Coordinates of C-alpha atoms (C1' of nucleotides) in Angstrom, one line a residue:
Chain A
X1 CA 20.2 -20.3 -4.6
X2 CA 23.0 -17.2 -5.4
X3 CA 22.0 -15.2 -8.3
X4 CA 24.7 -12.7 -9.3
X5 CA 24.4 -9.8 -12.0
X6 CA 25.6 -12.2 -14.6
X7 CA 22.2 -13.8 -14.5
X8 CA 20.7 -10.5 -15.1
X9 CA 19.8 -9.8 -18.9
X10 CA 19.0 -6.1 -19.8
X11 CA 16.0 -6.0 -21.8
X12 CA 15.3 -2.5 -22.3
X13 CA 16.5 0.5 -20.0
X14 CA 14.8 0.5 -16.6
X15 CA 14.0 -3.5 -17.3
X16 CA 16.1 -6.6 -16.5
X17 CA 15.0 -10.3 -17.4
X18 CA 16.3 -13.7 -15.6
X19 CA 15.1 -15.8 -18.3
X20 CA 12.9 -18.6 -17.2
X21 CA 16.5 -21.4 -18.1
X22 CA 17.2 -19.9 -15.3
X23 CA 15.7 -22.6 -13.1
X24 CA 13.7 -25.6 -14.0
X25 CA 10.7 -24.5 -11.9
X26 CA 10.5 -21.5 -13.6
X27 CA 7.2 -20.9 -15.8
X28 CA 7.7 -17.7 -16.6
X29 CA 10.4 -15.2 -16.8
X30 CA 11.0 -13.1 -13.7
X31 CA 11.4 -9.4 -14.5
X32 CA 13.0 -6.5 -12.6
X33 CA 11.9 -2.4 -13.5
X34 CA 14.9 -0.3 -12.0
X35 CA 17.7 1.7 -13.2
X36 CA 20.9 0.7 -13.0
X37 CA 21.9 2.1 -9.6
X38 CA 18.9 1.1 -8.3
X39 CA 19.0 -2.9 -9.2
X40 CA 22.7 -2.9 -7.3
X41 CA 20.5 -2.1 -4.4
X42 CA 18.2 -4.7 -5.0
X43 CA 21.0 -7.6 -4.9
X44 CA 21.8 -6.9 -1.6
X45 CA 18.6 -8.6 -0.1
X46 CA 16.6 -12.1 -0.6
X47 CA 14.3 -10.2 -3.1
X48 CA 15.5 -11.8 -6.6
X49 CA 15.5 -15.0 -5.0
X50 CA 12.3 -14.7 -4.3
X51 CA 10.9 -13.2 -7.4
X52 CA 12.3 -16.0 -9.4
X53 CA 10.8 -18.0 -6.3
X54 CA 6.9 -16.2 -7.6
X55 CA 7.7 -17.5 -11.0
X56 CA 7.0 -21.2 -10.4
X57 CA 3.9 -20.7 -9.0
X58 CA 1.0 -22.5 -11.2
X59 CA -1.0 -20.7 -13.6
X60 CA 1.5 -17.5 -13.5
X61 CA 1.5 -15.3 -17.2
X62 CA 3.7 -13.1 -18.7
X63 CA 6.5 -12.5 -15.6
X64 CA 7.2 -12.3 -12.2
X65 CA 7.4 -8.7 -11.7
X66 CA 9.1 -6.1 -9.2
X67 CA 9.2 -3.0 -9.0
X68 CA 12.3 -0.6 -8.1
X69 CA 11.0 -0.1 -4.6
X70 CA 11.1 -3.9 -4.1
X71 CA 12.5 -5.3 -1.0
X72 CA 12.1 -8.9 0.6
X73 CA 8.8 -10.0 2.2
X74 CA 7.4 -13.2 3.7
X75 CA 7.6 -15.3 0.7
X76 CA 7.2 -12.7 -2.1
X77 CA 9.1 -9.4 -2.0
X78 CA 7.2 -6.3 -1.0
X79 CA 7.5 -4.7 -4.9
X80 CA 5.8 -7.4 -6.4
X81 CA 3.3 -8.4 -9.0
X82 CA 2.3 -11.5 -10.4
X83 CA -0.5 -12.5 -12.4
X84 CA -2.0 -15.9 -12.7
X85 CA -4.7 -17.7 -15.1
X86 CA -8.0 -16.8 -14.1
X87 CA -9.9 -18.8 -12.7
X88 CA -7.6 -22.5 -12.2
X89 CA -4.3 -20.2 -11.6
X90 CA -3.0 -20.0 -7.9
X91 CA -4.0 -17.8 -5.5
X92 CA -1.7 -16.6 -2.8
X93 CA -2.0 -15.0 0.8
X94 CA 2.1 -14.2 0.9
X95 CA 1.2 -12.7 -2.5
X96 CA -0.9 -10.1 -0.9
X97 CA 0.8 -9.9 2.7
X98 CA -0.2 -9.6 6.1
X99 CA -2.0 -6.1 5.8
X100 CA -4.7 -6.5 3.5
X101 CA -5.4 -3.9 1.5
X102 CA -2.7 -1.6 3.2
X103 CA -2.6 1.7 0.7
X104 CA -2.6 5.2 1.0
X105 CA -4.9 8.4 0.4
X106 CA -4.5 11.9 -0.2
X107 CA -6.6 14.3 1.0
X108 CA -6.6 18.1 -0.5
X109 CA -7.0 21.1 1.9
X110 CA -7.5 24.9 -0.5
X111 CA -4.9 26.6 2.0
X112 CA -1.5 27.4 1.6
X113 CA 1.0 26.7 3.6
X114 CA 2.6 30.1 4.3
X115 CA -1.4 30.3 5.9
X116 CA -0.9 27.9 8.5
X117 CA 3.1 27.7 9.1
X118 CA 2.2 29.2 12.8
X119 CA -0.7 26.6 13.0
X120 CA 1.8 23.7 12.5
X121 CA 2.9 22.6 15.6
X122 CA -0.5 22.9 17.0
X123 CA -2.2 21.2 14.0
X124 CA 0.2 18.2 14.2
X125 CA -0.6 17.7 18.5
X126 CA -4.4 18.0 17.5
X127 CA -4.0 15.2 14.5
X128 CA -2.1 12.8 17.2
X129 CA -5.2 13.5 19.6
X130 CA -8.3 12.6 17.3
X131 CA -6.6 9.9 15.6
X132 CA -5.2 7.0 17.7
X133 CA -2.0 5.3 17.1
X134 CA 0.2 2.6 17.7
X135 CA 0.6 -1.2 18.3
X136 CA -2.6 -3.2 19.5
X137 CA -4.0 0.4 20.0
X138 CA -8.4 1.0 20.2
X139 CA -10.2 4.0 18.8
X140 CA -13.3 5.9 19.5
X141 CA -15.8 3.5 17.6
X142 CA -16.7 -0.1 19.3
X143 CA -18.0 -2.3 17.0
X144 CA -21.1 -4.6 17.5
X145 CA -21.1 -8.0 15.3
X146 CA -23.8 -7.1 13.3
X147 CA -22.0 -3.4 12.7
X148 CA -18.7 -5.4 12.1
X149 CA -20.9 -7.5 8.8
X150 CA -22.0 -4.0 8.0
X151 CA -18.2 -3.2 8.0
X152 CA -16.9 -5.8 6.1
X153 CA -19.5 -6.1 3.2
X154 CA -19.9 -2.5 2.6
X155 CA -16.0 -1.2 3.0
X156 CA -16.2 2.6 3.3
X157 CA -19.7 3.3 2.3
X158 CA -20.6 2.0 6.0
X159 CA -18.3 5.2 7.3
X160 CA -20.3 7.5 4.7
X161 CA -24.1 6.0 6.4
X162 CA -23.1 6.7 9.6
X163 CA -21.7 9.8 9.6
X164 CA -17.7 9.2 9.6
X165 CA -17.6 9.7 6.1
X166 CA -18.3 12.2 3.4
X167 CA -20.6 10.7 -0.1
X168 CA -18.3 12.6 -2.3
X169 CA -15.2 10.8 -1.6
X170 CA -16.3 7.2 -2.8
X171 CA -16.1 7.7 -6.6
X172 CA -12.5 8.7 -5.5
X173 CA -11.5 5.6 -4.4
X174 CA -10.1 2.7 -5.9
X175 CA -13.0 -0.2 -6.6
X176 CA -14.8 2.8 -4.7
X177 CA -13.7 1.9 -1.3
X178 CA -15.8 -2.1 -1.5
X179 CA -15.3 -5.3 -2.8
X180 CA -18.3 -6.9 -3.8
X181 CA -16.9 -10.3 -3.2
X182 CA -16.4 -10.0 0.6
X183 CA -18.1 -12.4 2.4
X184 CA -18.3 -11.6 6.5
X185 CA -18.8 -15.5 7.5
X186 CA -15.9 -16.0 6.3
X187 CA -13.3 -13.9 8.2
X188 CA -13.0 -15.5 12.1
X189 CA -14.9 -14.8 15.3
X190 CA -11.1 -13.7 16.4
X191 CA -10.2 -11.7 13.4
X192 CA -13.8 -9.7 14.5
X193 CA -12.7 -9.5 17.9
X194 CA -9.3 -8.1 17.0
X195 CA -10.9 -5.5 14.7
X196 CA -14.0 -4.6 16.7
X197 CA -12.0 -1.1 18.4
X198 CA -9.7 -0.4 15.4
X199 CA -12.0 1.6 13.0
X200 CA -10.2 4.5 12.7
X201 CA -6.8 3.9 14.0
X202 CA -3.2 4.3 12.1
X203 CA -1.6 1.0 13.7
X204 CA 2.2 1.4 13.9
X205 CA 5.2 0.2 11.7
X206 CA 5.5 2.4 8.5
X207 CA 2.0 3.7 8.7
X208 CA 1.5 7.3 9.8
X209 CA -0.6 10.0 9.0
X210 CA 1.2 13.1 7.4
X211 CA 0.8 16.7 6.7
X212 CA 2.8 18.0 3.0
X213 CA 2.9 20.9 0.7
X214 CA 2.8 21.1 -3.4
X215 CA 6.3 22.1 -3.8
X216 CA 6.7 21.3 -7.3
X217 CA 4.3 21.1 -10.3
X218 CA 5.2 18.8 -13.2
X219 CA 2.1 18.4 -14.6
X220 CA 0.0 21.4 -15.0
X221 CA -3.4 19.8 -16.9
X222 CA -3.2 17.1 -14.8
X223 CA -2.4 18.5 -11.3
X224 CA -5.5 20.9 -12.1
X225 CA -7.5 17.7 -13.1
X226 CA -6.6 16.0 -9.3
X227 CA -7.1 19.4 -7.7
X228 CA -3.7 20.3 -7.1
X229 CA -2.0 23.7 -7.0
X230 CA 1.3 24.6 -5.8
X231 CA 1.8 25.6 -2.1
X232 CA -1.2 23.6 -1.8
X233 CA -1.7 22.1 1.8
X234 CA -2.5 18.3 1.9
X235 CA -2.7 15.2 3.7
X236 CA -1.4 11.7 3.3
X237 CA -2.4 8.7 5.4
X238 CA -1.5 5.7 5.0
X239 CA -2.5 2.3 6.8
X240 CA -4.3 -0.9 6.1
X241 CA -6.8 -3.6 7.5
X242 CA -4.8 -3.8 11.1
X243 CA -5.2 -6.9 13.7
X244 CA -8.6 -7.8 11.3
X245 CA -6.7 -8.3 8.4
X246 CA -3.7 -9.7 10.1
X247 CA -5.6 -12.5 11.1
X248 CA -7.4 -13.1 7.9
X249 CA -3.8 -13.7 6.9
X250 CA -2.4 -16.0 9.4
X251 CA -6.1 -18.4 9.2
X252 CA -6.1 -18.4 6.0
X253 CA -2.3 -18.9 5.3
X254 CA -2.4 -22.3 7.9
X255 CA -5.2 -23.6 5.9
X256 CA -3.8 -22.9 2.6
X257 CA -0.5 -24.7 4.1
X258 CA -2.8 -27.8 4.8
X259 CA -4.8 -28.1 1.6
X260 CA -1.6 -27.5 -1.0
X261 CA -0.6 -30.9 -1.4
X262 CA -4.3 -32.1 -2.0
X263 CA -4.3 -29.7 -5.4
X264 CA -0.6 -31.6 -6.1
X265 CA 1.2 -28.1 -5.8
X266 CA 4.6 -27.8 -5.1
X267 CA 6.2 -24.4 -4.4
X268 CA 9.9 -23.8 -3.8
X269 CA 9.5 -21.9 -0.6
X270 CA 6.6 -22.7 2.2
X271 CA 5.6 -19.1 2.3
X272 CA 4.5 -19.5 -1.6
X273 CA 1.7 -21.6 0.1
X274 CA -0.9 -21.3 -2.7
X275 CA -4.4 -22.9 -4.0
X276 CA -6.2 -23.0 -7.5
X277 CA -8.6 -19.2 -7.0
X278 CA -11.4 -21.7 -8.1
X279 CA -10.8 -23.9 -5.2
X280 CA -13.1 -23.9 -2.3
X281 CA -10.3 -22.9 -0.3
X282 CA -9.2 -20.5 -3.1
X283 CA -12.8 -19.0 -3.0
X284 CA -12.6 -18.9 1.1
X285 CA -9.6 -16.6 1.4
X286 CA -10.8 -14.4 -1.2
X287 CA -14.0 -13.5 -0.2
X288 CA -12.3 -13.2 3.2
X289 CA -10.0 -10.9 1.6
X290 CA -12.3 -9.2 0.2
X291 CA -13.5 -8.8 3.1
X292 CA -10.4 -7.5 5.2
X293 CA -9.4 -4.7 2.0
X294 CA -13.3 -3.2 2.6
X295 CA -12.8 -3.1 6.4
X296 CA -9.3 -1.2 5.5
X297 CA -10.9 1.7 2.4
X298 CA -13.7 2.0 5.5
X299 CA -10.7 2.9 8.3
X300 CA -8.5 5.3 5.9
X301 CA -12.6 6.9 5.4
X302 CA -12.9 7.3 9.3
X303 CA -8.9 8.5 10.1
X304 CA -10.4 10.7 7.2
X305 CA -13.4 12.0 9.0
X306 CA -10.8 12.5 12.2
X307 CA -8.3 14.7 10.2
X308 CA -11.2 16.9 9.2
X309 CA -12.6 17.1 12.6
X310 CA -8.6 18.0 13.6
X311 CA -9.0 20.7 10.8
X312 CA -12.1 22.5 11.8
X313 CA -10.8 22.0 15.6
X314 CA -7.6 24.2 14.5
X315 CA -8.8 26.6 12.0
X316 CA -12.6 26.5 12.3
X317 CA -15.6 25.7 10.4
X318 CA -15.1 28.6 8.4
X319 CA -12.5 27.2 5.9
X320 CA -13.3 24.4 3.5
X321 CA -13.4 21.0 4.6
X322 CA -10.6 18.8 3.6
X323 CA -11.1 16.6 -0.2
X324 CA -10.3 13.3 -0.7
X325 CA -8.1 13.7 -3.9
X326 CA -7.8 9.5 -4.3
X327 CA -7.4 6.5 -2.6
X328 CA -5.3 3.5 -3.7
X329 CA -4.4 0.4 -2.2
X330 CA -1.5 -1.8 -2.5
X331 CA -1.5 -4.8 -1.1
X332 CA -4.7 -6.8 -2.9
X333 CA -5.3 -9.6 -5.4
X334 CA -8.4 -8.5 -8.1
X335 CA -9.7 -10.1 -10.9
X336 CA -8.7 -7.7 -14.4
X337 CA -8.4 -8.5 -17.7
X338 CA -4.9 -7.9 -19.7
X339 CA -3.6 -8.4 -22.8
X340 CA -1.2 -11.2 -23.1
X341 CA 0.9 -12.3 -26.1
X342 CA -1.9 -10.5 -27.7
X343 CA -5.1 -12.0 -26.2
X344 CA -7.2 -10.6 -23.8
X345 CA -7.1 -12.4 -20.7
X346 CA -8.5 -12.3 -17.7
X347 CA -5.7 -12.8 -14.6
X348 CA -5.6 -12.8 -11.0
X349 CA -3.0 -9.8 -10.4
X350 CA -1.5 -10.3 -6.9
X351 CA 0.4 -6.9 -6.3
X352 CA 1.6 -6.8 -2.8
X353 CA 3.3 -3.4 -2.1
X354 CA 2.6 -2.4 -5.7
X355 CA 0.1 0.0 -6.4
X356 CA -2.4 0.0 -9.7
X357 CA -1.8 2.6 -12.1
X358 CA -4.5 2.3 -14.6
X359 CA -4.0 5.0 -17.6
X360 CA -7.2 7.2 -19.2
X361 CA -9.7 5.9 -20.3
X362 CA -10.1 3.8 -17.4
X363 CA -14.1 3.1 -16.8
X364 CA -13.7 3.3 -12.7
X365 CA -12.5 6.4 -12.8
X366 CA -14.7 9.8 -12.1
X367 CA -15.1 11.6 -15.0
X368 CA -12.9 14.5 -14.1
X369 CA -9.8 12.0 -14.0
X370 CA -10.5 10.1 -17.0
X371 CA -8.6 11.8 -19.7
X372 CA -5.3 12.3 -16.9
X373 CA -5.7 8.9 -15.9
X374 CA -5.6 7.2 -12.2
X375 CA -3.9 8.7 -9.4
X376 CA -0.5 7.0 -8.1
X377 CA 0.6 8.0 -4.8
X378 CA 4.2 7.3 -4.0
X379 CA 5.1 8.3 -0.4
X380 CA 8.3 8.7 0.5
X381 CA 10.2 8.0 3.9
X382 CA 9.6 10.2 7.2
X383 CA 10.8 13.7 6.2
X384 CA 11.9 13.2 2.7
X385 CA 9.4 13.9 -0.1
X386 CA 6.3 12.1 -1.6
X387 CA 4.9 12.2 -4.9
X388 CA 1.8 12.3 -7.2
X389 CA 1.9 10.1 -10.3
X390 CA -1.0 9.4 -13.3
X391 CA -0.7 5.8 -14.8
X392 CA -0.4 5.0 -18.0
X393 CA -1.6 2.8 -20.9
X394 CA 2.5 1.6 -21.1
X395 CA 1.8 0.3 -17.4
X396 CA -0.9 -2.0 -18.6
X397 CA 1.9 -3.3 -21.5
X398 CA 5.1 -3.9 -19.1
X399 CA 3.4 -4.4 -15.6
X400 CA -0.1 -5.5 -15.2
X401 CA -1.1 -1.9 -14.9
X402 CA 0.9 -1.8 -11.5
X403 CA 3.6 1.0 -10.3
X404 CA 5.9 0.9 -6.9
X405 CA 4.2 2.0 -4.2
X406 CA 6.9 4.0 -2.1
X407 CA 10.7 4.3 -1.2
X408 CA 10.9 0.9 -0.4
X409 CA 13.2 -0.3 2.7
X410 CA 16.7 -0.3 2.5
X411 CA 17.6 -1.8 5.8
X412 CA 15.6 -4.2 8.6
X413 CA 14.1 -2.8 11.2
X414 CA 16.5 -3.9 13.9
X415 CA 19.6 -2.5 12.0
X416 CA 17.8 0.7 11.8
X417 CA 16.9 0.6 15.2
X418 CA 20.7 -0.3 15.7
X419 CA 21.9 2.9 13.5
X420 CA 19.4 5.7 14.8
X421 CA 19.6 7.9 17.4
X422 CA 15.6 8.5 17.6
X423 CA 15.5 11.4 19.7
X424 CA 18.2 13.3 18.2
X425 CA 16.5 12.5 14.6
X426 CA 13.1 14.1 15.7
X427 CA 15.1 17.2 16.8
X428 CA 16.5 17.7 13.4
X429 CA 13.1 16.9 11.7
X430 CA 12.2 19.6 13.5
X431 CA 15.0 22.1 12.3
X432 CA 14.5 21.2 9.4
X433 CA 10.6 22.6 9.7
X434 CA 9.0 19.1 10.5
X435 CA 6.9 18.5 13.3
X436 CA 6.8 14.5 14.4
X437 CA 4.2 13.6 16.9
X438 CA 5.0 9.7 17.7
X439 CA 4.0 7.1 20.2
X440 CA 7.1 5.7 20.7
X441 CA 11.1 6.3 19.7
X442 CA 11.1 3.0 18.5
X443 CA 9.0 3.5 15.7
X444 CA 10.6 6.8 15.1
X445 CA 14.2 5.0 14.5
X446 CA 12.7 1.9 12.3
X447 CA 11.2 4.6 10.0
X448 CA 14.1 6.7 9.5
X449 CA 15.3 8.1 6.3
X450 CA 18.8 5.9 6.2
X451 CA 16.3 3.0 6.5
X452 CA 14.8 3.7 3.0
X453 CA 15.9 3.9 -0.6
X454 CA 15.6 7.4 -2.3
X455 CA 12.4 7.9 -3.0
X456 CA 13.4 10.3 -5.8
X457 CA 15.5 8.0 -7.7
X458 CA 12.4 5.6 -7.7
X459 CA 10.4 7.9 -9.0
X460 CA 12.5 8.7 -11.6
X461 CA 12.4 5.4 -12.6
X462 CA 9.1 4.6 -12.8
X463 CA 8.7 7.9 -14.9
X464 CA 11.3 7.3 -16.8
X465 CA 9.8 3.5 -17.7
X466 CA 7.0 5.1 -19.2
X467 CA 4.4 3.5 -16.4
X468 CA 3.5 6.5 -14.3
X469 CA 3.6 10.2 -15.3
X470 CA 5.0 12.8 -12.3
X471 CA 2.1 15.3 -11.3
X472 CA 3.7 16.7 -8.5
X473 CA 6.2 16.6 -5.2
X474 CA 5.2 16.8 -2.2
X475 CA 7.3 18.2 1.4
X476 CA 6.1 16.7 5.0
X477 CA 5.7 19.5 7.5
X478 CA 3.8 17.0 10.1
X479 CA 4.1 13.6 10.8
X480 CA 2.0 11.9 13.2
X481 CA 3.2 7.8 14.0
X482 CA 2.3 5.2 15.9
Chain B
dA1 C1' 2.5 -5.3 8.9
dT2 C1' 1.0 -7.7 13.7
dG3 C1' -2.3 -8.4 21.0
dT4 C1' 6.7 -9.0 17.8
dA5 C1' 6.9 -17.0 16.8
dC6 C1' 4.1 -23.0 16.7

DNA sequence: ATGTAC
């Protein structure tokens, strides 16, 4: 299947339609948010094939949806969101992805940075020491099997019981850091094993832990809402559910695989694999799921409590501990309720590299964000910026109450790994005022700058769109990778 | 993303 701009109808600015003539297998329409600029980008890759691809699958509503970060994935693009008929509608691992519950939190220090400028090089080498990294790699908490149930049904509030966690930061938390759906029995004896020394760690790939500054304030009444303040020190870490949920993935993807033709779907691609949610096998992976996105809110808790330990290691006990400003995932299916054609519904919203971006109002949300509504954070590629964004009520109109959830890759691994010169990139970081402390080159050269879209012109997008609201920019001065 | 494939 080609699809060429010709196929591409502009809707509105910042949103293009393929109409759902467009194939036979369509159900819906498949919809693209991105300027102009942007949306060349986006032809370049598999990712409208497989959006249109997402829009056959049964049960789906309103559109298949990406976002201007969107890039292609196994089976659906990273970027994506798609909502299906609660509760006969299809549920779909390649939907959520590998890392279950992968996402990001922002923690807020009261220091600015022309404080610790002199700290920063140390600061960075003690974050790299009290918070392991890299492929395959342990940390400093062994897991028994009853500790791992503990793990899974309880998602960050097990971190907060025992001590690697602080009470305060769960009401700022998306679902508050645990699913109540998660079932332990159901995630494998091997996906256990491969989590059991992981609590805690960053994993490799794009996940790092990072060190920025408020450089620019868009949103004074909301910035002071979040806690924010310009020349404000903070810290972003992002990661997911590591080997645990990686496995949850691959067992439940092979059974889904198997059990497909017994519901008599049919998808156009193998990695669309899918059941009916209501379906035993439907119920299985969620709850597993589930499961695997607590086990991920109750790692980001611990490489929390390790960044604070890092903190008071470097400038004591006497300055205040770091605050977790909010924690969002993006890579999840949950249950919501939407308005559709005008009637309430309630959908499965599969957003896989798309973060929610729930306006005020929202119920979840601790009373002193309810009038800004929830926190969106966008981060950017190593060394470029990141960004703080509210959601909106026009989010829960155009995109399932979902927003992009970063730059958003712009070439594959290898062909990074072919363009960069790894070493000679960390130097200039580093002349540029950014310390990198990383495992390996490797993983220093697959996350390079060229190998990402400009995070600023997907911001704009997204603001422009109406779906998120800019708060405020933040500059890395630390990066720490596996 | 991931003990870098079935």
């Amino acid at each position: 299947m080609k699809i060429s701009k010709e196929d591409i109808h502009k809707i509105e600015d910042y949103l293009w339609e393929i109409p759902k003539t467009f194939r036979p297998n369509m159900r819906v329409p498949a919809r693209v948010l991105a300027s102009e600029s942007l949306l060349d980008a986006i032809m370049e890759d598999r990712s409208l094939v497989q959006l249109v691809n997402v829009a056959s699958l049964p049960g789906i509503q309103g559109a298949s949806l990406v976002m201007p970060d969107v890039h292609e994935g196994y089976g659906f693009p990273i970027g994506g969101v798609a909502a299906t008929l609660y509760p006969d509608g299809a549920i779909s691992p390649g939907g959520i992805g590998y890392d279950i519950n992968c996402g990001v939190r922002l923690l807020t220090s009261n220091q600015k940075i022309e404080e610790i400028r002199n700290n920063l090089d140390a600061l960075s080498k003690e974050l790299y020491i009290q918070i392991p990294s890299g492929m395959g790699k342990g940390g400093h908490i062994k897991l028994s099997v009853q500790e791992m149930e503990e793990v899974l049904l309880k998602g960050a509030e097990w971190a907060v019981e025992k001590g690697y966690g602080v009470k305060e930061d769960l009401a700022f938390m998306e679902s508050k850091g645990r699913l109540e759906n998660a079932d332990a029995t159901l995630v494998s004896d091997m996906a256990k094993k491969r989590g059991a020394d992981q609590l805690g760690t960053i994993g490799s790939g794009n996940h790092f832990v990072e060190v920025d500054y408020v450089e620019e304030i868009y949103d004074e009444t909301t910035a002071k809402a979040y806690g924010l303040f310009k020349g404000q020190v903070v810290v972003l870490i992002h990661t997911g559910s590591r080997g645990l949920g990686h496995q949850v993935a691959t067992d439940y993807i092979r059974q889904i695989i198997k059990a497909m033709p017994n519901y008599g779907i049919e998808v156009p691609d193998r990695e669309l694999a899918c059941v009916p949610f209501n379906s035993e096998e439907g119920q299985n992976y969620f709850k597993a799921m589930c499961a695997a996105a607590n086990y991920a809110w109750c790692n980001r808790e611990v490489i929390s409590w390790e960044a604070r330990t890092a903190w008071r290691n470097i400038f004591g006990s006497t300055v205040e501990p770091l605050k977790l400003m909010y924690d969002v995932a993006h890579n999840i299916a949950k249950v919501e309720t939407h308005v559709i054609d005008g009637v309430q519904t309630d959908v499965i919203v599969h957003r896989k590299g798309a973060t929610r971006a729930f306006g005020p109002g929202f119920e979840e949300l601790p009373d002193s964000y309810k009038a800004a509504g929830q926190p969106v954070i966008i981060p950017g590629s190593m060394g470029t910026c990141s960004y703080v964004l509210a959601g909106t009520a026009r989010s829960k109109e155009l995109t399932f109450g979902s927003c992009c959830h970063g730059a958003g890759r712009r070439l594959s691994r290898t062909a990074a790994k072919k363009q960069v010169n790894a070493p000679v990139l960390k130097e200039k970081l580093k002349e540029r005022g950014i310390f990198v402390e990383a495992g390996s080159f490797k993983g220093i050269a697959e996350e390079a700058p060229i190998a990402y879209k400009d995070v600023n012109m997907v911001v704009e997008t997204v603001s422009d769109s109406g779906i998120a609201k800019k708060v405020a920019k933040l500059r890395p001065v630390a990066v720490i990778k596996g």
